[in-house]
Coordinates of C-alpha atoms in Angstrom, one line a residue:
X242 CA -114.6 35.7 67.5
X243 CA -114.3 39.5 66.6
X244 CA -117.1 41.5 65.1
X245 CA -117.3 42.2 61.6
X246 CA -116.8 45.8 62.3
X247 CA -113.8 45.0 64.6
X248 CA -112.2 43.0 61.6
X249 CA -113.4 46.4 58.9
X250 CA -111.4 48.3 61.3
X251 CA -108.0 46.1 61.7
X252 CA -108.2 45.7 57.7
X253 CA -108.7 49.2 57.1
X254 CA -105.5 50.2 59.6
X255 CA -103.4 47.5 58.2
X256 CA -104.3 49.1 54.6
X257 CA -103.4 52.5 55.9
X258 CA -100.1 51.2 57.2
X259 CA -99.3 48.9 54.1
X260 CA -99.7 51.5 51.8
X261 CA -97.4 54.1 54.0
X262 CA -94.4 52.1 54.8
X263 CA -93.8 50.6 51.5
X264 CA -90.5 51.4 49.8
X265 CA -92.2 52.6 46.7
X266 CA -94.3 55.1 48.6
X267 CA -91.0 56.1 50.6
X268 CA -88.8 56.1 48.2
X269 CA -88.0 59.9 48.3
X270 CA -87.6 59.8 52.1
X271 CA -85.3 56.9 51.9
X272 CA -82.8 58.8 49.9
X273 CA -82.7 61.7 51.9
X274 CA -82.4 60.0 54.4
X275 CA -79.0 58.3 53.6
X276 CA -77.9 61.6 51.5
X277 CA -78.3 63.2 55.1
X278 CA -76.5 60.1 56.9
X279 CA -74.0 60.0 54.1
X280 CA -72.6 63.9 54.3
X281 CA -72.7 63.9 58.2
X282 CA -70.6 61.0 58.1
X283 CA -68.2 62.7 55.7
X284 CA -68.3 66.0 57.7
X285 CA -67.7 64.0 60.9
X286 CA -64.5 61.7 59.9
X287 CA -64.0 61.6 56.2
X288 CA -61.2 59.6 56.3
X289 CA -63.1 57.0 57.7
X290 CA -66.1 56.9 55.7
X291 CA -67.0 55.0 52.5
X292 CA -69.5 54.5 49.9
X293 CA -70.5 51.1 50.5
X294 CA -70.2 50.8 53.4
X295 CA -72.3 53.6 54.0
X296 CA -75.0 51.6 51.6
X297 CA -74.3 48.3 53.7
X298 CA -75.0 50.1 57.0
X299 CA -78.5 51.8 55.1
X300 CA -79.2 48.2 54.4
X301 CA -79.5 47.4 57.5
X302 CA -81.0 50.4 58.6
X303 CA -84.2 49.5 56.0
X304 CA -84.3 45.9 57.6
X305 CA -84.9 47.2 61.1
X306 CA -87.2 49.7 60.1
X307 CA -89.7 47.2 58.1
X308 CA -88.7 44.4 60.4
X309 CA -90.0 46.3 63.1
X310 CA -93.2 47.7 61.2
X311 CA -94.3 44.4 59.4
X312 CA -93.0 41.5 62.2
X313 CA -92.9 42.7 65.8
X314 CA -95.9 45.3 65.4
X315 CA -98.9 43.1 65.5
X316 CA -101.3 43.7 62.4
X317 CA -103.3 45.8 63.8
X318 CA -103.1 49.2 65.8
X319 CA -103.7 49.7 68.5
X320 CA -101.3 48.0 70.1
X321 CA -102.2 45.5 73.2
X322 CA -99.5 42.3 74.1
X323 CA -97.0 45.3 74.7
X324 CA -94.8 42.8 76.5
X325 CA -94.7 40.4 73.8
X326 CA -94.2 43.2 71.4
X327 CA -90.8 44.7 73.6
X328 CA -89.7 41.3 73.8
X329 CA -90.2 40.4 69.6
X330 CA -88.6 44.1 69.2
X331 CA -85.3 43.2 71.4
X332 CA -85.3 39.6 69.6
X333 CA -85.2 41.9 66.1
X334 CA -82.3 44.0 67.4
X335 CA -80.2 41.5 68.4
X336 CA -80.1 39.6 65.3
X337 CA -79.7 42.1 63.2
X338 CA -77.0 43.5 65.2
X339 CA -75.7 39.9 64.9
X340 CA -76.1 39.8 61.8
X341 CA -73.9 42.9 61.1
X342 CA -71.3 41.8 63.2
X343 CA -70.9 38.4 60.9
X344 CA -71.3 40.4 57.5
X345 CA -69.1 43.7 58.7
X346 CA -66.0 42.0 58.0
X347 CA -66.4 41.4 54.6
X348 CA -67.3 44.7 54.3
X349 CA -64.9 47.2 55.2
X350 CA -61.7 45.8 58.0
X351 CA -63.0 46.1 61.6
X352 CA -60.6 46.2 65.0
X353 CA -63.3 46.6 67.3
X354 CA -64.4 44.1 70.4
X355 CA -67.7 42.9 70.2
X356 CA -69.6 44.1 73.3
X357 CA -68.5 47.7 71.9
X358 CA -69.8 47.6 68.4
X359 CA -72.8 46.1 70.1
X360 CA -73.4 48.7 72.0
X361 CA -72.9 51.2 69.4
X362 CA -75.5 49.6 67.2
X363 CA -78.1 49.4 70.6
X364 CA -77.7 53.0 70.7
X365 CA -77.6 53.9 67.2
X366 CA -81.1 51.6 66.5
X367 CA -82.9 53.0 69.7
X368 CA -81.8 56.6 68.0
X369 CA -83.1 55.6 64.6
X370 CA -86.8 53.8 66.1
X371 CA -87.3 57.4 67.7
X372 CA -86.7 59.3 64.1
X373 CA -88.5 56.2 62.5
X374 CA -91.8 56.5 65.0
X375 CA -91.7 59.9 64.6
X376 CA -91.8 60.1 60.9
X377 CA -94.4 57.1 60.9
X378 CA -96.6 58.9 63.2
X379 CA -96.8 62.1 61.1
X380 CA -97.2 59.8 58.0
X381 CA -100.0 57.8 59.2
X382 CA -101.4 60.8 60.9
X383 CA -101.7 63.1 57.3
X384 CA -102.9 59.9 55.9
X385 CA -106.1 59.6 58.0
X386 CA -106.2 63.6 58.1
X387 CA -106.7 63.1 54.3
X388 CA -108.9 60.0 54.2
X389 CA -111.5 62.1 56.9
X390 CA -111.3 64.7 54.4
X391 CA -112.4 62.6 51.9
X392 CA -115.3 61.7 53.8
X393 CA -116.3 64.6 55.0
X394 CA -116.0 66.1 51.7
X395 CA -118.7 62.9 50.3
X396 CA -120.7 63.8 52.4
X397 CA -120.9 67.5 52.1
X398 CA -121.6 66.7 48.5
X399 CA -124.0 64.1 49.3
X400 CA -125.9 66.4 51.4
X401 CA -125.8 69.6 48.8
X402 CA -127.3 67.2 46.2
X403 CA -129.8 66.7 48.6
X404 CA -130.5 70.3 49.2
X405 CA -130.8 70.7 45.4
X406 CA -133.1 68.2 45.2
X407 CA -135.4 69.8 47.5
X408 CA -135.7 72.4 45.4
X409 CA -136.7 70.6 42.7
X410 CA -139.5 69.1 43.7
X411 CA -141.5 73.1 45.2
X412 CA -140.3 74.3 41.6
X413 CA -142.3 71.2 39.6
X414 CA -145.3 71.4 41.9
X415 CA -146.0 75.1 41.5
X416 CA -145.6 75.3 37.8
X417 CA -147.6 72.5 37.3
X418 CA -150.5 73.9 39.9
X419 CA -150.5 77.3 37.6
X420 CA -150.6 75.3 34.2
X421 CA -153.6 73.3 35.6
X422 CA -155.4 76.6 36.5
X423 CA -154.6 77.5 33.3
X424 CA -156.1 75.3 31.6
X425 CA -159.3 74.5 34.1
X426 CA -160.1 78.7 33.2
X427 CA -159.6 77.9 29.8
X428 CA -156.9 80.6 29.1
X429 CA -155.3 80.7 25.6
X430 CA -152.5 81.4 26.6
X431 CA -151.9 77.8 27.9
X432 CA -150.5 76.3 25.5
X433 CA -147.8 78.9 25.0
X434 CA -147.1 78.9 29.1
X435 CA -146.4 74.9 29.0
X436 CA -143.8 75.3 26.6
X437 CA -142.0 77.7 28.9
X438 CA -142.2 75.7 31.8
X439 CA -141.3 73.0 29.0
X440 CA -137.7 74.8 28.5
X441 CA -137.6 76.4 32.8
X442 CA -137.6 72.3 33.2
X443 CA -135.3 71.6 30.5
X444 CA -132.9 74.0 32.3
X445 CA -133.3 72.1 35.8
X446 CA -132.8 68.9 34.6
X447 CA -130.5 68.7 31.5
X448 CA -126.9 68.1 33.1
X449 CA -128.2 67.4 36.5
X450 CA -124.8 66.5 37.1
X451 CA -123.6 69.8 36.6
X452 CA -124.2 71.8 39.8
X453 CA -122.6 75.3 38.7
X454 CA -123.7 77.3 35.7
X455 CA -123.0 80.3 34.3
X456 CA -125.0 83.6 36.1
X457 CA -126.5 84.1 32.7
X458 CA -127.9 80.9 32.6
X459 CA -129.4 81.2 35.7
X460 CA -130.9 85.0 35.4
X461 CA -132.0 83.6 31.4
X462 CA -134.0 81.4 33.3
X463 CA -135.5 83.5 35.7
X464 CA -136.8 85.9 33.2
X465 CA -138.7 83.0 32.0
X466 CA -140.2 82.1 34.9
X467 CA -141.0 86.0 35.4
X468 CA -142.9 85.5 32.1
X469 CA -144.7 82.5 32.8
X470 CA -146.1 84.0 35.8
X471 CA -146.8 86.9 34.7
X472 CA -150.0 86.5 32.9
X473 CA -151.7 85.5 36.0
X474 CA -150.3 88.5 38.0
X475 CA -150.6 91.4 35.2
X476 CA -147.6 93.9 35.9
X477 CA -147.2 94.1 39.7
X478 CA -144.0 92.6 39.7
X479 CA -141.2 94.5 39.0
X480 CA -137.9 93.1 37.9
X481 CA -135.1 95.6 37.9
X482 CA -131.4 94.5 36.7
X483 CA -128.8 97.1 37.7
X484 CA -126.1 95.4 35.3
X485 CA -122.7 97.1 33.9
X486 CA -121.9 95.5 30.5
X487 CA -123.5 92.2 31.1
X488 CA -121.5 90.3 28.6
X489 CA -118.2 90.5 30.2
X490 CA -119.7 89.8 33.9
X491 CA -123.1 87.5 33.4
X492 CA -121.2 85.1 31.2
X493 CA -118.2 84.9 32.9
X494 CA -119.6 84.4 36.7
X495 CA -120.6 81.0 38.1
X496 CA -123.5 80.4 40.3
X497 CA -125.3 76.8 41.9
X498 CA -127.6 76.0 39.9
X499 CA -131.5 77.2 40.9
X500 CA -129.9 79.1 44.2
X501 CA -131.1 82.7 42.8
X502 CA -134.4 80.8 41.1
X503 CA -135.6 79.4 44.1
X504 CA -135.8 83.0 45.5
X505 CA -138.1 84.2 42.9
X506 CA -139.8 81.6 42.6
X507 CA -140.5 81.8 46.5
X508 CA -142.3 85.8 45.9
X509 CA -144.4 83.7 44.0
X510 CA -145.2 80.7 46.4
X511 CA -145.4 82.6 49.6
X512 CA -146.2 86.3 48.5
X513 CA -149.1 88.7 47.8
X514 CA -148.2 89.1 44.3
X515 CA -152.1 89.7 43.7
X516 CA -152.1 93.2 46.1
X517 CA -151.7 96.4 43.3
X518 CA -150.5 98.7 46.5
X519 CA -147.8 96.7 47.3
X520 CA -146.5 94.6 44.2
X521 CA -143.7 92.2 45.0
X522 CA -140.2 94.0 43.7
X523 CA -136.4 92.0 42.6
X524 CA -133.9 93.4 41.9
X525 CA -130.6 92.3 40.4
X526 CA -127.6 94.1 40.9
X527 CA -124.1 93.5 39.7
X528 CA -121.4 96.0 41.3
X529 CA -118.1 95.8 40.4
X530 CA -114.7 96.7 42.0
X531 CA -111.0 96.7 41.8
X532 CA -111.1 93.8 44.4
X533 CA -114.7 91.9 43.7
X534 CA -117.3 91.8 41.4
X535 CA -120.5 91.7 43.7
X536 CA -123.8 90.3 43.1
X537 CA -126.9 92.0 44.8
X538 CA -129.9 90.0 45.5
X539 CA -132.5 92.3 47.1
X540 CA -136.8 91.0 47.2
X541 CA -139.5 92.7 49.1
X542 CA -142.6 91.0 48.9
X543 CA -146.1 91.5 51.1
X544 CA -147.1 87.8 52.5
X545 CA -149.9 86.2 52.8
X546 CA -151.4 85.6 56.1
X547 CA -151.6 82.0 55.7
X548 CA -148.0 81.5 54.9
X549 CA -146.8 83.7 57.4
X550 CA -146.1 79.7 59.6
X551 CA -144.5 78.5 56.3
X552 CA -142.2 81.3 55.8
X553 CA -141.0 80.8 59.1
X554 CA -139.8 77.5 58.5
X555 CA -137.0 79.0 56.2
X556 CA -136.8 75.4 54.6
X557 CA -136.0 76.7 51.5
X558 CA -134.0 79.5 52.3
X559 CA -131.6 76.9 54.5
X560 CA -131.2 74.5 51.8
X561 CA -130.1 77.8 49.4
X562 CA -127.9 78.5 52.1
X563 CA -126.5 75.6 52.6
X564 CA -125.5 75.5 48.7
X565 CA -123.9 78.8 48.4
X566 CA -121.9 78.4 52.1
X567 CA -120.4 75.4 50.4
X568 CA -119.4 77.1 46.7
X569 CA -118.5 80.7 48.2
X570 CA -117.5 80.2 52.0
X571 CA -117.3 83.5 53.6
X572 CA -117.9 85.4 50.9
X573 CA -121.6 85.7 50.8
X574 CA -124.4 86.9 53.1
X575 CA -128.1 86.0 53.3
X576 CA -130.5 87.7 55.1
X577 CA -134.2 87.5 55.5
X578 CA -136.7 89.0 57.9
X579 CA -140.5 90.1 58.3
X580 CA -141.6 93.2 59.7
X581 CA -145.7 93.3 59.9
X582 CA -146.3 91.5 56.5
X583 CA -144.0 92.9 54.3
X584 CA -140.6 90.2 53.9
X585 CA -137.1 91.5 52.9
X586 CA -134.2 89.7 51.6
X587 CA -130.5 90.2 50.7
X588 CA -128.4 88.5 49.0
X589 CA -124.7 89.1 48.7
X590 CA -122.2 87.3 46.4
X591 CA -118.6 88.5 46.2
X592 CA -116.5 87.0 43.1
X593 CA -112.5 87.4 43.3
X594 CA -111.1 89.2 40.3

């Protein structure tokens, strides 16, 4: 009795195999392949060379190939009765080279003995199973190439959704912790800040399908979380954009969606933002070229003493690395480091022209 993942597995290869070989997904090989046969046999002898038979001997020819893939391969791969396999292989060959040797006649007039038009046909179907294997190996080969891909490429999405979820979460709990300090101080101002954390959550979650958003939208939303923040802080922080006609570059530029946000938003979770002598500082660059318009991420920040362990973690920082490795590949760099407390980041994002 096999396993269930046993049977999974010969279903799954018998699928793959199924769905290669069949004439309809072959049909362009097929007819290059006897356009090829068809105008050696012409360059060779074309006196003796005809159309039909030239289709009756391709006939033939397709019979051996899926006789041999659908009848004497067993239905499953690997292969392991080998010796029953040769001997329901040899069994194939000879009755289809039987079989032509009944039907030939009819076909076109033939002088030749037996035993040497059998032997022609052994050689000529051992030539054609080694062109045959070969083009089923590299078939079934690109097939499972592309179905790993596949995979791999679900779960790389599966796991940058995941990433992006952890995000969420930090983002919720620390605008909720300021609004509740908001209101436990009894500031009047909020009212005003629940409304803009209101629309900052609006942004996150409207479209949580959509994972890439225009840089505008993102920077739009940072400036809002600036703001919300910034009653508690006073004007410590300062946000400078170094931007060259932001209409043509901001709203044309795609980012993942909360990767630059979730570095703000971390000055504000892990920094000092209270300490007047060294206030927290972002800035926003865009820089472009005749090769690449380049985004510039740079934060300095002084950090607390008890986040100092947390910072260390880099759990956010990984899973916005993660993202943007995925989107822009090699061309971005993220770099982080404390000296004493003071923490520096750099963010690099180059965009193709």
């Amino acid at each position: 009795m096999k396993s269930l993942s046993e049977q999974i597995e010969r279903l799954n290869e018998d699928m793959v195999r199924t769905n290669i070989l069949s004439p309809k997904n072959n049909l362009l090989f097929w007819m290059v392949y006897f356009l090829i046969d068809y105008v050696s046999s012409l360059l060779i002898d074309p006196d003796q060379v005809e159309l039909f038979s030239s289709l009756f001997n391709f006939i033939f020819v397709l019979i051996f190939f899926y006789g041999t893939c659908f009848v004497v391969i067993p239905r499953s791969i690997p292969l392991k009765n080998k010796r029953y396999i040769l001997l329901k292989f040899i069994l194939l060959l000879v009755i289809i080279i039987q079989l032509k040797w009944l039907l030939m006649p009819s076909v076109v007039a033939m002088e030749m003995p037996y035993l040497k038009f059998f032997m022609i046909e052994l050689i000529r179907c051992f030539h054609f199973s080694i062109l045959a294997a070969l083009v089923c190996f590299i078939l079934i080969s690109f097939k499972k190439l592309k179905e790993q891909y596949s995979i791999q490429l679900a779960a790389r999405q599966a796991e940058l959704a995941q990433y992006q979820l952890m995000m969420n979460p930090h983002f919720i709990a620390n605008g909720l912790n300021a609004i509740q300090s908001d209101f436990i101080l009894g500031d009047a101002r909020a009212k005003d800040n629940l409304v803009t954390f209101t629309e900052m959550l609006t942004y996150c979650f409207t479209n949580s399908t959509q994972k890439i958003i225009k840089l505008s939208e993102e920077l739009a939303c940072i400036e809002k979380f600036i703001q919300f923040q910034k009653h508690r802080y006073g004007k410590k922080l300062h946000l400078s954009y170094e931007l060259k006609d932001e209409a043509q570059y901001c709203s044309v530029l795609e980012i993942p969606k909360m990767t630059l946000l979730t570095l703000v938003e971390n000055v504000f979770k892990h920094g000092r933002v209270n300490d007047q002598n060294c206030a927290p500082i972002i800035q926003i660059s865009i820089l472009p070229d005749e090769k690449y318009i380049t985004v510039l991420v740079a934060i300095k920040n002084a950090v607390n003493e008890n986040n100092k362990a947390v910072i260390s973690s880099k759990s956010g920082f990984l899973a916005v690395s993660h993202i943007l490795k995925s989107y822009f590949d090699d061309r971005y760099d993220l770099s982080y480091f404390s000296q004493g407390d003071l923490f520096t980041l750099n963010l690099i994002l180059k965009y193709e022209r």
